[in-house]
Rosetta silent file (secondary structure, phi, psi, omega in degrees, C-alpha in Angstrom):
SEQUENCE: XXXXXXXXXXXXXXXXXXXXXXXXXXXXXXXXXXXXXXXXXXXXXXXXXXXXXXXXXXXXXXXXXX
SCORE:     score description
SCORE:     0.000 S_00000001
   1 L     0.000  122.807  148.176   -0.518    6.501   17.284 S_00000001
   2 L   -16.278  141.265  177.277   -0.330   10.701   17.528 S_00000001
   3 L  -133.165   30.709  138.622    2.555   12.190   15.667 S_00000001
   4 L   -29.784  -76.429 -160.238    2.666   15.076   17.876 S_00000001
   5 H   -41.248  -81.847 -161.620    6.053   14.085   19.400 S_00000001
   6 H   -60.872    6.120 -178.745    7.601   13.493   15.411 S_00000001
   7 H   -99.742  -55.331 -148.449    5.435   17.286   14.189 S_00000001
   8 H   -64.767  -54.587  174.304    6.876   19.061   17.474 S_00000001
   9 H   -48.987  -66.858 -173.442   10.641   17.485   16.539 S_00000001
  10 H   -44.889  -81.867 -111.259   10.758   18.468   12.827 S_00000001
  11 H   -96.137  -10.926  179.685   10.048   22.131   13.803 S_00000001
  12 L    81.557   53.434  135.404   12.848   22.145   16.550 S_00000001
  13 L  -146.212 -175.414 -153.287   10.764   23.489   19.510 S_00000001
  14 L   -94.148  171.715 -174.721   10.154   22.104   23.338 S_00000001
  15 H   -83.242   -4.982  167.192    7.005   21.128   24.359 S_00000001
  16 H   -61.123  -56.147  162.536    7.091   23.650   27.045 S_00000001
  17 H   -47.660  -31.509  169.094    6.951   25.865   23.687 S_00000001
  18 H   -84.235  -65.107 -168.820    3.934   24.056   22.250 S_00000001
  19 L   -83.824   27.584  149.482    1.621   24.418   25.617 S_00000001
  20 L  -106.702   -1.386  140.303    2.186   28.109   25.693 S_00000001
  21 L   -81.136  -29.898  153.797    0.657   27.995   22.517 S_00000001
  22 L  -127.729   62.824  171.881   -1.940   25.988   23.428 S_00000001
  23 L    56.657   87.908  161.412   -2.504   27.287   26.427 S_00000001
  24 L  -176.472 -163.407 -141.940   -2.235   23.740   28.492 S_00000001
  25 L  -146.220  168.234 -148.442    0.503   22.539   30.338 S_00000001
  26 H   -77.166  -51.820 -177.964    4.040   21.160   29.783 S_00000001
  27 H   -58.021  -58.312  173.054    2.803   17.538   31.305 S_00000001
  28 H   -13.746  -55.108 -160.524   -0.189   17.484   28.986 S_00000001
  29 H   -78.449  -54.371  162.359    1.664   17.610   26.140 S_00000001
  30 H   -32.120  -61.991 -163.833    4.245   15.014   27.512 S_00000001
  31 L   -46.215  -29.583 -168.746    0.458   12.721   28.080 S_00000001
  32 L  -113.213   23.806  161.463   -0.197   12.951   24.286 S_00000001
  33 L  -125.221  -42.801 -176.185    3.101   11.962   22.703 S_00000001
  34 L   -76.378   26.962  174.767    3.540    9.352   25.596 S_00000001
  35 L    38.577   29.791  174.692   -0.104    8.009   24.754 S_00000001
  36 L   -72.468  -50.386  177.554   -1.137    8.717   28.201 S_00000001
  37 L  -140.376  157.848 -171.053   -4.164   10.761   27.351 S_00000001
  38 L  -110.714  139.271  161.286   -5.977   11.689   23.669 S_00000001
  39 L  -103.826  142.090 -158.316   -6.593   14.856   23.161 S_00000001
  40 L   -68.977 -170.685 -141.495  -10.161   15.687   22.226 S_00000001
  41 H   -92.659  -28.508  148.642  -11.226   17.102   19.021 S_00000001
  42 H   -68.057  -28.589  149.445  -10.850   20.493   19.446 S_00000001
  43 H   -45.329  -43.418  173.243   -7.222   20.041   20.387 S_00000001
  44 H   -46.983  -50.453 -154.690   -7.118   17.973   17.372 S_00000001
  45 H   -69.548  -55.437 -174.600   -8.478   20.432   15.327 S_00000001
  46 H   -44.665  -49.357 -166.639   -6.137   22.831   17.139 S_00000001
  47 H   -74.844  -50.935 -166.510   -2.936   20.547   16.975 S_00000001
  48 H   -72.210  -55.222  174.844   -3.550   20.086   13.344 S_00000001
  49 H   -58.274  -54.411  170.795   -3.695   23.793   12.619 S_00000001
  50 H   -23.426  -84.541 -179.343   -0.534   24.459   14.445 S_00000001
  51 H   -41.332  -47.207 -168.172    1.477   21.812   12.595 S_00000001
  52 L    80.836   53.916  144.541   -0.339   23.124    9.224 S_00000001
  53 L   -70.063  145.428  125.727   -1.659   19.128    9.159 S_00000001
  54 L   -55.825  113.172 -154.934   -4.704   17.312    8.370 S_00000001
  55 L   -38.845  -70.681 -160.342   -7.058   15.854   11.674 S_00000001
  56 L   -89.867    5.895  165.784   -5.555   12.587    9.744 S_00000001
  57 L   -71.569  -57.168  166.389   -1.447   13.304    9.439 S_00000001
  58 L   -32.286  -32.198 -163.183   -2.362   14.314   13.066 S_00000001
  59 L  -106.523  -23.960 -177.918   -3.928   10.423   13.937 S_00000001
  60 L    92.451    4.771 -169.196   -0.772    8.997   11.631 S_00000001
  61 L   -74.125  129.576  139.941   -3.634    7.537    9.076 S_00000001
  62 L   -96.548  174.849  160.296   -2.240    6.701    5.938 S_00000001
  63 L  -102.220  129.838  137.648   -4.404    5.748    3.218 S_00000001
  64 L  -142.056  135.302  166.765   -3.833    2.770    0.455 S_00000001
  65 L  -117.135  153.672  171.486   -6.356    1.319   -2.448 S_00000001
  66 L   -50.268    0.000    0.000   -6.030   -1.356   -4.284 S_00000001
């Protein structure tokens, strides 16, 4: 699951503030956070850059090796 909401709330920024930075609507951010829309790869990269995390972290991927 995408970690956008968790990362956004950790920084204490609103959906509207994030939407302005990314040049999308607040509704788009809401849809990403509520899993009603999946960001394209370019947007995932922009989100990862904004939050200073990897694409794996945005996607909520964790690795466990035996």
